[in-house]
XYZ file of C-alpha atoms in Angstrom:
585
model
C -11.534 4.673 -20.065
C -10.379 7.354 -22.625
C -9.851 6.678 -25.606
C -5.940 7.410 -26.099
C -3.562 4.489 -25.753
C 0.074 5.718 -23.870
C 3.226 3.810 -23.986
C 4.982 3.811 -21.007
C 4.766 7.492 -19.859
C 5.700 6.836 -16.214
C 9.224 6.113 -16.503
C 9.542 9.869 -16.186
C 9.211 10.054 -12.838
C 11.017 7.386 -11.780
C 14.661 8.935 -11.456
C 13.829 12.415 -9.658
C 11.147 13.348 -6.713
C 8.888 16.506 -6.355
C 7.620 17.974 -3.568
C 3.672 17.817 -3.986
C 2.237 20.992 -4.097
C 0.318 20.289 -1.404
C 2.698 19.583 0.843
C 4.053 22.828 0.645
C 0.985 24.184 2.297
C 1.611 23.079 6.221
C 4.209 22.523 8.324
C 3.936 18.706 8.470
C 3.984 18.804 4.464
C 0.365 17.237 4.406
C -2.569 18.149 2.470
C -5.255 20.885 3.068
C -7.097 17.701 1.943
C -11.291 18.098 1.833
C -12.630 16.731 5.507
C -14.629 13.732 5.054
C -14.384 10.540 7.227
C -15.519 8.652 4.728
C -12.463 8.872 2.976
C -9.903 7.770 6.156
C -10.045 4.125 5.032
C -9.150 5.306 1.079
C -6.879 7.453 2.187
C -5.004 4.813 4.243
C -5.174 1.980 1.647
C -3.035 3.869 -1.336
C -3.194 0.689 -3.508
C -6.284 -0.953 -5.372
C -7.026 -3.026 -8.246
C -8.901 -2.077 -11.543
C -10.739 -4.524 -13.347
C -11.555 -3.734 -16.919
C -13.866 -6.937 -18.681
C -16.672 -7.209 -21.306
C -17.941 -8.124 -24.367
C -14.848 -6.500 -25.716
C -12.713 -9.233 -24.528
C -14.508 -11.782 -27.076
C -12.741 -9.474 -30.216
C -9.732 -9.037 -28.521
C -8.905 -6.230 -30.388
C -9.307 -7.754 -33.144
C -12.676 -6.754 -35.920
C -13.221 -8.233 -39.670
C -9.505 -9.811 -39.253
C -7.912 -6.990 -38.226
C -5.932 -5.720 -35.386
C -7.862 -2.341 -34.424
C -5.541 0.267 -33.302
C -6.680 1.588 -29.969
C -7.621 0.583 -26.249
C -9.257 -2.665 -26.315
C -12.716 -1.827 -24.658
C -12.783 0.851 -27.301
C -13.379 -1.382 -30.291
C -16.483 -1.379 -30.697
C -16.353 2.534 -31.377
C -12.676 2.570 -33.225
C -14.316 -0.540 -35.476
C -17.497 1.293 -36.067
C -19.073 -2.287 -35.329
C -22.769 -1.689 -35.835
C -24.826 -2.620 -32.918
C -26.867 -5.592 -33.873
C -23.376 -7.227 -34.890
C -21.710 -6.709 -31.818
C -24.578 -8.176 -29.976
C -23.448 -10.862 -31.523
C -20.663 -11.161 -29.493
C -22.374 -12.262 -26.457
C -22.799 -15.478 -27.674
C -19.265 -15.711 -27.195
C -18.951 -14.655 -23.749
C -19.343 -17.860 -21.488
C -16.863 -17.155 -18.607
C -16.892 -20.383 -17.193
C -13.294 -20.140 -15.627
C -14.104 -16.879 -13.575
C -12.879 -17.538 -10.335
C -13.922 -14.312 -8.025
C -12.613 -16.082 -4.846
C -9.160 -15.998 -6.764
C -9.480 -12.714 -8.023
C -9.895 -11.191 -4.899
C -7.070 -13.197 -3.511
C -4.685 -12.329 -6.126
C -6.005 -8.325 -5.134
C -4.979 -9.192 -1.298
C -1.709 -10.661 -1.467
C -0.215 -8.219 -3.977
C -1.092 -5.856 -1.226
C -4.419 -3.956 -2.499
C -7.000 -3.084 -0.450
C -9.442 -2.489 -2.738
C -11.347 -3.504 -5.966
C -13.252 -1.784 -8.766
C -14.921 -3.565 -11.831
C -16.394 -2.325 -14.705
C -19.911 -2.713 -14.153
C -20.922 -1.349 -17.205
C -18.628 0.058 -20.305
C -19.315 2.192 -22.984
C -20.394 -0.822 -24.905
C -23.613 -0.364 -22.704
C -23.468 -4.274 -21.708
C -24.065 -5.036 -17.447
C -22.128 -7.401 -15.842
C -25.026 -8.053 -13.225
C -28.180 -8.722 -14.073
C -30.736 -5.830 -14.815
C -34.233 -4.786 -14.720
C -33.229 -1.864 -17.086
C -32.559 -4.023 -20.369
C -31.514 -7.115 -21.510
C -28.195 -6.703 -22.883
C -26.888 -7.437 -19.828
C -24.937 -10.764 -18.144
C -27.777 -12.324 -17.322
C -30.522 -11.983 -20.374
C -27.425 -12.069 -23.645
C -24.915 -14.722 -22.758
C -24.761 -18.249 -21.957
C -23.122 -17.754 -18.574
C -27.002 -16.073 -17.323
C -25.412 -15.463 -14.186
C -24.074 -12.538 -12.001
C -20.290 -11.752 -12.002
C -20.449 -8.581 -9.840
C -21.892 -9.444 -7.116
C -19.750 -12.757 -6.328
C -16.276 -10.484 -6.406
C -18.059 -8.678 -3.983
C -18.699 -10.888 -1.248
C -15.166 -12.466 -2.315
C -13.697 -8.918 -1.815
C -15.416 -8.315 1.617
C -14.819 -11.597 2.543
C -10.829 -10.914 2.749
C -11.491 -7.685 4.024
C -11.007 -5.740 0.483
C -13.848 -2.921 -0.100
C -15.409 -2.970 -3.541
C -16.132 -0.345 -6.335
C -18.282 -0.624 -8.983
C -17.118 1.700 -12.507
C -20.181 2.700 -14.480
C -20.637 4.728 -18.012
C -23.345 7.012 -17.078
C -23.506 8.773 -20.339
C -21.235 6.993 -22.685
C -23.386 4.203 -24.249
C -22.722 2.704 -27.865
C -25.617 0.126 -27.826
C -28.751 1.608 -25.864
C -30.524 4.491 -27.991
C -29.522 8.051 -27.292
C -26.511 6.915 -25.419
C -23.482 9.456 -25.652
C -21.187 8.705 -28.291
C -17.855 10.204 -28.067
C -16.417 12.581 -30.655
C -20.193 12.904 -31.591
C -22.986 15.119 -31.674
C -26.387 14.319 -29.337
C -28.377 11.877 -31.073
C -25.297 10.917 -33.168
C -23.125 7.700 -34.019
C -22.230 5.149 -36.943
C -25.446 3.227 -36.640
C -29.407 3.920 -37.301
C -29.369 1.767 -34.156
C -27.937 4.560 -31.696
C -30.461 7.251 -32.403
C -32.747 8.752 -29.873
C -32.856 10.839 -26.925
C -30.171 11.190 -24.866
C -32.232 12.483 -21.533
C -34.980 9.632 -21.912
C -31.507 7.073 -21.732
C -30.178 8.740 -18.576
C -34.197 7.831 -17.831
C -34.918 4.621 -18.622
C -31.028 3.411 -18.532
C -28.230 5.150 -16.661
C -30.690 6.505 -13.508
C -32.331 3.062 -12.773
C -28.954 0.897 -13.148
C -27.300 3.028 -10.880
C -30.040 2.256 -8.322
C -29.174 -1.583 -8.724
C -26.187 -0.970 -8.213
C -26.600 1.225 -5.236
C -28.966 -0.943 -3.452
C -28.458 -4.408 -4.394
C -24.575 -4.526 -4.991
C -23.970 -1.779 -2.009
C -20.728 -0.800 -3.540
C -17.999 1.443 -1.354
C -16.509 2.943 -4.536
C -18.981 4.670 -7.460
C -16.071 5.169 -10.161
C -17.906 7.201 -12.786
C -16.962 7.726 -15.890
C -16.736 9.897 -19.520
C -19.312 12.859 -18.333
C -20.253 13.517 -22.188
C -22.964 15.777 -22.967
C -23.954 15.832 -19.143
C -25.265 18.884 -17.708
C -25.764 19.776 -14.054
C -29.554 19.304 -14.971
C -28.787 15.821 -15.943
C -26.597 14.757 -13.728
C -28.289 15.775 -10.414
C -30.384 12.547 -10.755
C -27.187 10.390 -10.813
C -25.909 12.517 -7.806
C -29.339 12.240 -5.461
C -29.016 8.608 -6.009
C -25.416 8.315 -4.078
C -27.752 9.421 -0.969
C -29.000 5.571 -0.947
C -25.075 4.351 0.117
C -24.262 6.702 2.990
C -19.812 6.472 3.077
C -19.691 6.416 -0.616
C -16.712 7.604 -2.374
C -17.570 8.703 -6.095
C -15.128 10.190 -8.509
C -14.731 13.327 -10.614
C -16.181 12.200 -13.425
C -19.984 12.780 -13.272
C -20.113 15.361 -14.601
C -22.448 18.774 -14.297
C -20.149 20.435 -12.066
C -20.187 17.467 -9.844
C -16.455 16.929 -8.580
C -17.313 14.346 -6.019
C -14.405 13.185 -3.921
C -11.581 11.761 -6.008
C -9.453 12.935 -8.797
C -8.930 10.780 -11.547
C -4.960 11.665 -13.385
C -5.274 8.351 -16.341
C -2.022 6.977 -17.261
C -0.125 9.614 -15.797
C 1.304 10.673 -12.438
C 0.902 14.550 -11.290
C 4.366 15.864 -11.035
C 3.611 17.493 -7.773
C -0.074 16.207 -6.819
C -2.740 18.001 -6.400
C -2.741 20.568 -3.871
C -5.849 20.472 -1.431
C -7.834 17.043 -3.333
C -7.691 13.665 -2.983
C -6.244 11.634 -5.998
C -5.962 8.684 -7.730
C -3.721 7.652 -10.567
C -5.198 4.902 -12.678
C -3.012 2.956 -15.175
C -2.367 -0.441 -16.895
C 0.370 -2.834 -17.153
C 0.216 -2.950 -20.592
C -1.162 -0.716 -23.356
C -4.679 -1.396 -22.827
C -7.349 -1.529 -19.978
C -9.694 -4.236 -21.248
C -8.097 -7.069 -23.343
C -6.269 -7.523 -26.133
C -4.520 -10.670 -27.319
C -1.677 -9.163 -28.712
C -0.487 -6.797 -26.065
C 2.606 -7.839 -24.776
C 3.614 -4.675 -24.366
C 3.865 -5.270 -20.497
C 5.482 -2.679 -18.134
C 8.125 -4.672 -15.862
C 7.583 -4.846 -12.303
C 10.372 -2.256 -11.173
C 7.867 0.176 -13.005
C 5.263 -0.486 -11.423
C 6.631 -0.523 -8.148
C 8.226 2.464 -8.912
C 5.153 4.086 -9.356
C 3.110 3.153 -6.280
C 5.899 4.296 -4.450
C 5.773 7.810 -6.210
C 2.448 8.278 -6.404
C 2.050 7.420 -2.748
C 5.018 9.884 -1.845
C 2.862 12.834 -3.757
C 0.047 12.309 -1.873
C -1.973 9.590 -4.142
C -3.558 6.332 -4.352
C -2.637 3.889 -7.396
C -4.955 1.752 -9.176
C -3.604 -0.725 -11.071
C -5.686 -2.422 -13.812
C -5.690 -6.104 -15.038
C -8.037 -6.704 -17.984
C -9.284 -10.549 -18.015
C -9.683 -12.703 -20.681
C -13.533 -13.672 -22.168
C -12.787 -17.103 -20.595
C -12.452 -15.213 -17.115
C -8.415 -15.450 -16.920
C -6.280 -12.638 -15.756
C -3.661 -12.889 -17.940
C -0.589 -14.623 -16.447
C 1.848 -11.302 -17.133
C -0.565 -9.428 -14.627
C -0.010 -12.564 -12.330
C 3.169 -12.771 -12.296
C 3.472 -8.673 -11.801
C 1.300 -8.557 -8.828
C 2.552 -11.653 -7.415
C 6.084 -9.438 -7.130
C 4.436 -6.577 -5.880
C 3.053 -8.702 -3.079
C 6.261 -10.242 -1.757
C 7.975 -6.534 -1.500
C 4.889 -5.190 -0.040
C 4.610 -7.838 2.452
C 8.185 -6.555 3.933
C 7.800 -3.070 3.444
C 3.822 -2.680 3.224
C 3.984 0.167 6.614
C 5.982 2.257 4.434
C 2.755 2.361 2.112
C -0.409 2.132 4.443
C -1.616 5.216 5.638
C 1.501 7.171 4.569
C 1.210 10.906 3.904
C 3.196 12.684 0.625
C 6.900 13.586 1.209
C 8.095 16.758 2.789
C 11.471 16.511 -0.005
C 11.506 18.747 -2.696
C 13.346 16.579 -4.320
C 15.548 13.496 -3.786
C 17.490 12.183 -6.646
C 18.087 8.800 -5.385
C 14.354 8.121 -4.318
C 11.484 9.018 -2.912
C 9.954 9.553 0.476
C 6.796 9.140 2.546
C 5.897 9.515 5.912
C 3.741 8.844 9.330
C 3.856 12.239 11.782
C 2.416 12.926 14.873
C 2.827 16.684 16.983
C 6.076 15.014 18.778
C 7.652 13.575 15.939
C 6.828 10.002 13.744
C 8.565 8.362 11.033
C 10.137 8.972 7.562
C 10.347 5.996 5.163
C 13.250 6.327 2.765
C 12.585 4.599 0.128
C 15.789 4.099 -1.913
C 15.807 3.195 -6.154
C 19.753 4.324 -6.567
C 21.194 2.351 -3.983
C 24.549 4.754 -3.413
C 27.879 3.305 -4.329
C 29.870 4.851 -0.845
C 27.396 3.341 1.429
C 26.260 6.950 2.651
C 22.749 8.029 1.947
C 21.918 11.726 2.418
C 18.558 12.758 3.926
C 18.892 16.656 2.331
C 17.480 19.030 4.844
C 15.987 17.291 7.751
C 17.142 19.272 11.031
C 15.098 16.681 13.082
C 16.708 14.382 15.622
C 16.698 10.863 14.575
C 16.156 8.706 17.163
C 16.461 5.350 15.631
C 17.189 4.247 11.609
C 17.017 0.295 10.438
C 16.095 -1.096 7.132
C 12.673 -2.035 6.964
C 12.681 -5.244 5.086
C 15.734 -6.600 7.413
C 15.164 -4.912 10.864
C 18.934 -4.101 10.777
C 20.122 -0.858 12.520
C 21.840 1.658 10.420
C 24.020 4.709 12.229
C 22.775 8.098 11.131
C 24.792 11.324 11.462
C 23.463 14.725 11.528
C 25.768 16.617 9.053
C 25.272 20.913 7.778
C 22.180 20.434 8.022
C 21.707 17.216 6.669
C 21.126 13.392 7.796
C 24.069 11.082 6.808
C 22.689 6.909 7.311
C 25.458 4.612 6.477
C 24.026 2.103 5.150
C 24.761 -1.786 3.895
C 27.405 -2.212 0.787
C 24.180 -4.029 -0.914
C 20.967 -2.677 -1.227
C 18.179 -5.464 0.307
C 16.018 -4.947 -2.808
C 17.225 -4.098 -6.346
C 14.020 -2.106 -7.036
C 13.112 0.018 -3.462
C 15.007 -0.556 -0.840
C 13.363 1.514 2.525
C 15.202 2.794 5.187
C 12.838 3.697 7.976
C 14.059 7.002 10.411
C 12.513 7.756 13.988
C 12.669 11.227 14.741
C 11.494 13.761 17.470
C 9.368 16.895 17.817
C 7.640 18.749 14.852
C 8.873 17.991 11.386
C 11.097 20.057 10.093
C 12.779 20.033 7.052
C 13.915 22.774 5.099
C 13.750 22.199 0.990
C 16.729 21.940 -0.772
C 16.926 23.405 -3.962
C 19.133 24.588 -6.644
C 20.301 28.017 -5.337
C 22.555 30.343 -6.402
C 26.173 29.282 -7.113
C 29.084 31.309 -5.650
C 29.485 32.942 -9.629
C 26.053 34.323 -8.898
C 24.334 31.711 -11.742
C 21.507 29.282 -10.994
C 21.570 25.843 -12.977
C 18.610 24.220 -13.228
C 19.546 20.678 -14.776
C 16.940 18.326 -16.202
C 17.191 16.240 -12.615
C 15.203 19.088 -11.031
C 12.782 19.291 -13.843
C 9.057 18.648 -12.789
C 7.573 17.449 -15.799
C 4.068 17.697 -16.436
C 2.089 15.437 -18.527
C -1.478 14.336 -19.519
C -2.585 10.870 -20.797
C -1.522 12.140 -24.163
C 1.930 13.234 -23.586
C 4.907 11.281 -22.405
C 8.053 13.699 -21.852
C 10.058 11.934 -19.791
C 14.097 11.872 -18.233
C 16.731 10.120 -19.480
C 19.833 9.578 -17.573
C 22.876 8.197 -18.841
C 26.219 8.472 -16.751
C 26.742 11.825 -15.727
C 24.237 13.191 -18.595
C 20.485 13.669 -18.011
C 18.025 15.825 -20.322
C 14.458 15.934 -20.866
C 13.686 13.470 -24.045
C 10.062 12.549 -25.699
C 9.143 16.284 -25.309
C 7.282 16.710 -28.538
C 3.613 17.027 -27.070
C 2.219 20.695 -26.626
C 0.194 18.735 -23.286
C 3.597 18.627 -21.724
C 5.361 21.305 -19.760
C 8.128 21.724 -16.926
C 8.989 23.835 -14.382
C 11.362 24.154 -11.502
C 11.272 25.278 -8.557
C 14.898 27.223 -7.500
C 16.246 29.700 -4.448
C 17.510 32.650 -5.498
C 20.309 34.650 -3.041
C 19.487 37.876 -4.346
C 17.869 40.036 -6.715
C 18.780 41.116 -9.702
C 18.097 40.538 -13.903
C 19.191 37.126 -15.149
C 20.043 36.369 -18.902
C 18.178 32.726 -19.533
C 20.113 30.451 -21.305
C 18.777 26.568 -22.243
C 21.084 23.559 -23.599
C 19.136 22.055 -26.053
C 19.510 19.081 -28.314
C 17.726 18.309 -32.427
C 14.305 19.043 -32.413
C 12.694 21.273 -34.982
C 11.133 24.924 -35.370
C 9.167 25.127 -31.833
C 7.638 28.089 -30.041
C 7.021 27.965 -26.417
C 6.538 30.696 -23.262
C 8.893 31.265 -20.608
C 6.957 31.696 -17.538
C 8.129 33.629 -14.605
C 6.480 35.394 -11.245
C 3.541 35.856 -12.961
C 4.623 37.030 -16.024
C 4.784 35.059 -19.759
C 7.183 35.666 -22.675
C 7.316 34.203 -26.223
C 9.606 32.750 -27.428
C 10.583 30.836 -30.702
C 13.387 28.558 -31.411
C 14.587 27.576 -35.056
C 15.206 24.329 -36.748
C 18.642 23.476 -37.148
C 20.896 20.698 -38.999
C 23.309 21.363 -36.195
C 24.274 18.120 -34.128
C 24.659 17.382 -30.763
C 24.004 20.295 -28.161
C 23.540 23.504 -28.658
C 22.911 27.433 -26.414
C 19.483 29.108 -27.154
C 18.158 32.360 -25.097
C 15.348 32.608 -23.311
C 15.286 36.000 -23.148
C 15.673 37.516 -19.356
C 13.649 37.537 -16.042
C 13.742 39.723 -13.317
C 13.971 38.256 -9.415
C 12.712 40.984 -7.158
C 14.154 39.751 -3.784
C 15.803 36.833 -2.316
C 13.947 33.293 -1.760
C 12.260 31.012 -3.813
C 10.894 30.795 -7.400
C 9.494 28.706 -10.222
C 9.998 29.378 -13.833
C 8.051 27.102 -16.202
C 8.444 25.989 -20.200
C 5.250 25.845 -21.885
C 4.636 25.027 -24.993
C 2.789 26.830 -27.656
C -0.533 24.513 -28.709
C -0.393 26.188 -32.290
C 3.677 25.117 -33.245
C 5.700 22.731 -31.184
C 8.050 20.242 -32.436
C 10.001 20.053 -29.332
C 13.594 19.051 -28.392
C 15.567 17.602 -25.798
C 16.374 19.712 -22.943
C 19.450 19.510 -21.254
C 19.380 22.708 -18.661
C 18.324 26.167 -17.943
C 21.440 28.414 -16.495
C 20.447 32.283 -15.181
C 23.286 34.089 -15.101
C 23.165 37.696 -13.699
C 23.716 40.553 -15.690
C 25.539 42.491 -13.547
C-alpha cells in the first residue's frame, strides 16, 4: 500500500450523509455505473477482507532496535535495509500456526464475501511458490510450502471469492524493480540496480501468469503503477485474458483503469459518479504488522464506515495484517467478530444495496433495493432520536409497511409536508446502527433537502452540511459537541469542502465564514464555475471570529455548490464553523 500512515481519518463522515454524486444522475439515485456482468457479484457483496502478510511481519516494525516510523510492510524501504540483509529475514518466517480454514471462516461470519491477499509486496517476496525466482515461500523459508493457494480453496469452499494483490512494478529486492521516490535503475543498495523492463520480463509478466493460471484468482488487486508506461503495462493487461470474469483494479498503470477504484484510507464524500469503488482501510495504523500498533479503531467506526461507504455507492475492504507466526491479531478478532453478529441481523440492508437517494441525513445514513414499482429503503439510524420520531426528509413515496430490521417489530409511519414521520421504539435496538426498513410504492421519489433560503433572504451553510473531501494524506474531519459543530483537523492543502444549497432567488450575496485559531491561510472560494482568492490573516484573537469571503453572484433560482479550496503554496488552516450568504439588497 502507499506509503503514508493516517490516523483515524474516517470519523469525519460518521455524523453527516452526502448524496453520492452519482446518484444524482437518475431518477432511482443509482449509478451510470460501467456495464459489465462480471461485476454483479462485487457489486452485490459490498464487504471483503484484505490481507496484508510477509517477510515484513518478522521486523515488526521494528530495524537495528528501533521502532521505524511508517506502515509496517514499508520497512524495508523506510529502514533502507539492504537487500542481502533482509533476505535474512526469511529464516524467520516459519508460519506454522496459519490456519487458512480459519481465516476464511473468520472472513464469512463477520459477513465478507470476499478475500484478497498480498501475493506479492513491494519487498518482492511470493507467498506461493514460483518458477520466476527463489525468494519466494517455497525456495527462502522453512515453511517451503504454499500459503495462497490453501486460503483459496478455504475461501471457495465457504462460498467467499478470492483476490490475489500483486506489486507489478514496485520491487525492493529483484534488480531493476521500481523503487518509490526513486529514479529508474535507482535505490539504497548496489543490489537493486538493473533494468527495469527486463524485471517486468523475467519477474512481474511471468508471476502474474502463475497466478492467473494456477491460483485462478476472481480479484487481480494491482498495485503502485511506478514508472509504468502503457508500453509496459500492456503485457500485464493481455495476461488478464487467461481468467475470463476477472475484476482488476485501477492501479496498473499505462492508462489502464480497469474496473475498480481504489480511495486508501479514506471515504469519497460523495462517491464517484459513473465508477465502481472500493475503499480500502485498516483497523489500526498499519496494513501489514506491527507489534506496537495498538492504535485500533473501535468497532462503532468501523461499522460506521461500511455503512457509509455502502450508502455512497462503495464496497469496503477491511484489512487484518497477521502475525509471522500466522495469527491475526486478536484486536482484528474481536472487531470482526462484532461486525458479524450486527451483520447477521441486518446483513439485507448491506447485500446488494444501491447508494442513498438523501442528500443528506444528519442522524444516519441510507441505502436502498428499487424496482420500477417501488422496493425498499433501509434507514440506518447512528443518532437514535430522543422524541421517538425519526424524519425521512423528502420522500413523497407511499410507505407501505416500516419494522425494524433486527427485531421484525412494526413501526407506524406518517406522511408529514412532505416528509415521512416513523415513530419509533424509546430505545434504539443497537447502540451503533440501528435500521429501520420502509416498503414503499411506485417510482422513487424523493426530492433533496437542502439548506435553502431563510425567510431573511440568507442561506446558512453550517459545518453539518459540509462535504468534506479528503485524500489518504489529509484528515479534516467534524466535530460535534452539543448544539456546536465545525470543521476541525483542516490543516492539509489535500482537503477541501463544499456544499451543496437551494437558492429561492437570484441576486448578489456577501459571503461571510465563522472561523476559529488557525494561522495566515490562503484558499479559493469556488462558485458556478468561477474561482476567487482569498487570504485570511493570523490572529491572537480567541474563540470565534467573522471573515469575508468576498461575494458571489446566483443567476436564478435552484440549486448550487460553493466549495473551499485550499491554496497548495500557504495553508495553515482553521476551524470552520459556517458559511452565511446574505443578500445585498
Amino acid at each position: 500500500m502507499k506509503r503514508a500512515i493516517l490516523p483515524l481519518l474516517l470519523i469525519v463522515l460518521l455524523t453527516t450523509a452526502a448524496l453520492p454524486a452519482s446518484a444524482q444522475k437518475t431518477e432511482s439515485g443509482d449509478s451510470p455505473k460501467q456495464s459489465s456482468d462480471h461485476l454483479e457479484w462485487w457489486r452485490d457483496a459490498k464487504f471483503g477482507m484484505f490481507i496484508h502478510w510477509g517477510l515484513y511481519a518478522v521486523p515488526a516494525g521494528v530495524y537495528e532496535g528501533k521502532q521505524i516510523e511508517g506502515i509496517g510492510e514499508w520497512i524495508m524501504q523506510r529502514g533502507k535495509i539492504p537487500v542481502a540483509e533482509y533476505q535474512g529475514y526469511a529464516k524467520g518466517f516459519n508460519p506454522v500456526k496459519y490456519n487458512p480454514e480459519a481465516w476464511a471462516e473468520l472472513a464469512k461470519n463477520a459477513g465478507m464475501k470476499y478475500i484478497v491477499i498480498t501475493a506479492k509486496h513491494h519487498d518482492g517476496f511470493a507467498l506461493f511458490p514460483s518458477d520466476a525466482t527463489e525468494w519466494d515461500i517455497a525456495d527462502a523459508t522453512p515453511y517451503k510450502k504454499d500459503l495462497i493457494t490453501p486460503l483459496a480453496e478455504a475461501a471457495r469452499h465457504r462460498g467467499l471469492k478470492f483476490g490475489t494483490y500483486y506489486s507489478q512494478a514496485q520491487d525492493w529486492t529483484h534488480p531493476g524493480g521500481a523503487k518509490a521516490g526513486s529514479k529508474e535503475g535507482g535505490g539504497w543498495d548496489d543490489a537493486h540496480k538493473g533494468s527495469f523492463d527486463e524485471y517486468l520480463k523475467k519477474i512481474a509478466v511471468p508471476q502474474t501468469r502463475e497466478i492467473l493460471t494456477r491460483i485462478k484468482p476472481d480479484i487481480l488487486w494491482w498495485d503502485t503503477p511506478h514508472l509504468m508506461t502503457p508500453e509496459r503495462a500492456k503485457p500485464l493487461h493481455d495476461l488478464i485474458a487467461l481468467r475470463p470474469g476477472l475484476i482488476t483494479n485501477n492501479r496498473l498503470g499505462g492508462g489502464y483503469k480497469g474496473d475498480t477504484e481504489t480511495p486508501e484510507q479514506h471515504i469519497p464524500a460523495t462517491g464517484i459518479e459513473g465508477r465502481d469503488w472500493e475503499t480500502c482501510m485498516t483497523m489500526n495504523d498499519t496494513w501489514g504488522y506491527k507489534s506496537y500498533d495498538d492504535n485500533w479503531k473501535s468497532t462503532e467506526v468501523i461499522l460506521r464506515n461500511l455503512i457509509d461507504i455502502v450508502s455512497k455507492g462503495g464496497n469496503y475492504l477491511l484489512n487484518v495484517g497477521p502475525t509471522a507466526e500466522g495469527e491475526i491479531p486478536e484486536p482484528s478478532i474481536q472487531r470482526l467478530q462484532q461486525l458479524g453478529d450486527w451483520m447477521k441481523l441486518n446483513g439485507s440492508a448491506i447485500y446488494g444495496t444501491t447508494a442513498s437517494p438523501f442528500a443528506k441525513l444528519q442522524w444516519g445514513r441510507c441505502t436502498k433495493k428499487t424496482t420500477e414499482n417501488g422496493g425498499t429503503l433501509y434507514i440506518h439510524v447512528f443518532d437514535w432520536p430522543s422524541d421517538q420520531k425519526l424524519v425521512i426528509p423528502g420522500l413523497r413515496n407511499e410507505v407501505t409497511a416500516a419494522r425494524l430490521l433486527a427485531t421484525g417489530a412494526e413501526l407506524s409511519t406518517k406522511a408529514t409536508e412532505g416528509d415521512v414521520v416513523v415513530t419509533v421504539p424509546q430505545n434504539a435496538p443497537d447502540a451503533i446502527a440501528s435500521v429501520v426498513e420502509l416498503k414503499f410504492t411506485g417510482p422513487l421519489n424523493v426530492v433533496p433537502h437542502l439548506p435553502g433560503t431563510l425567510p431573511d433572504g440568507s442561506i446558512v451553510l453550517d459545518a453539518v452540511w459540509a462535504d468534506i473531501h479528503n485524500t489518504i494524506r489529509s484528515h479534516a474531519r467534524l466535530e460535534e459537541k452539543g448544539n456546536s459543530a465545525k470543521i476541525t483537523d483542516w490543516n492539509k492543502v489535500k482537503s477541501w469542502l463544499s456544499w451543496d444549497f437551494r437558492a429561492a432567488k437570484a441576486g448578489t450575496y456577501d459571503v461571510m465564514a465563522e472561523i476559529e485559531g488557525g494561522g495566515k491561510s490562503k484558499l479559493s472560494l469556488e462558485f458556478n464555475k468561477t474561482k476567487k482568492p482569498i487570504e485570511v490573516l493570523a490572529t491572537d484573537a480567541k474563540g470565534v471570529r467573522s471573515i469575508s469571503l468576498g461575494e458571489i453572484t446566483i443567476p436564478k433560482a435552484g440549486i448550487y455548490t460553493l466549495g473551499l479550496k485550499p491554496n497548495k503554496n500557504d495553508w495553515e488552516g482553521f476551524d470552520l464553523h459556517r458559511v452565511t450568504l446574505t443578500p445585498t439588497d
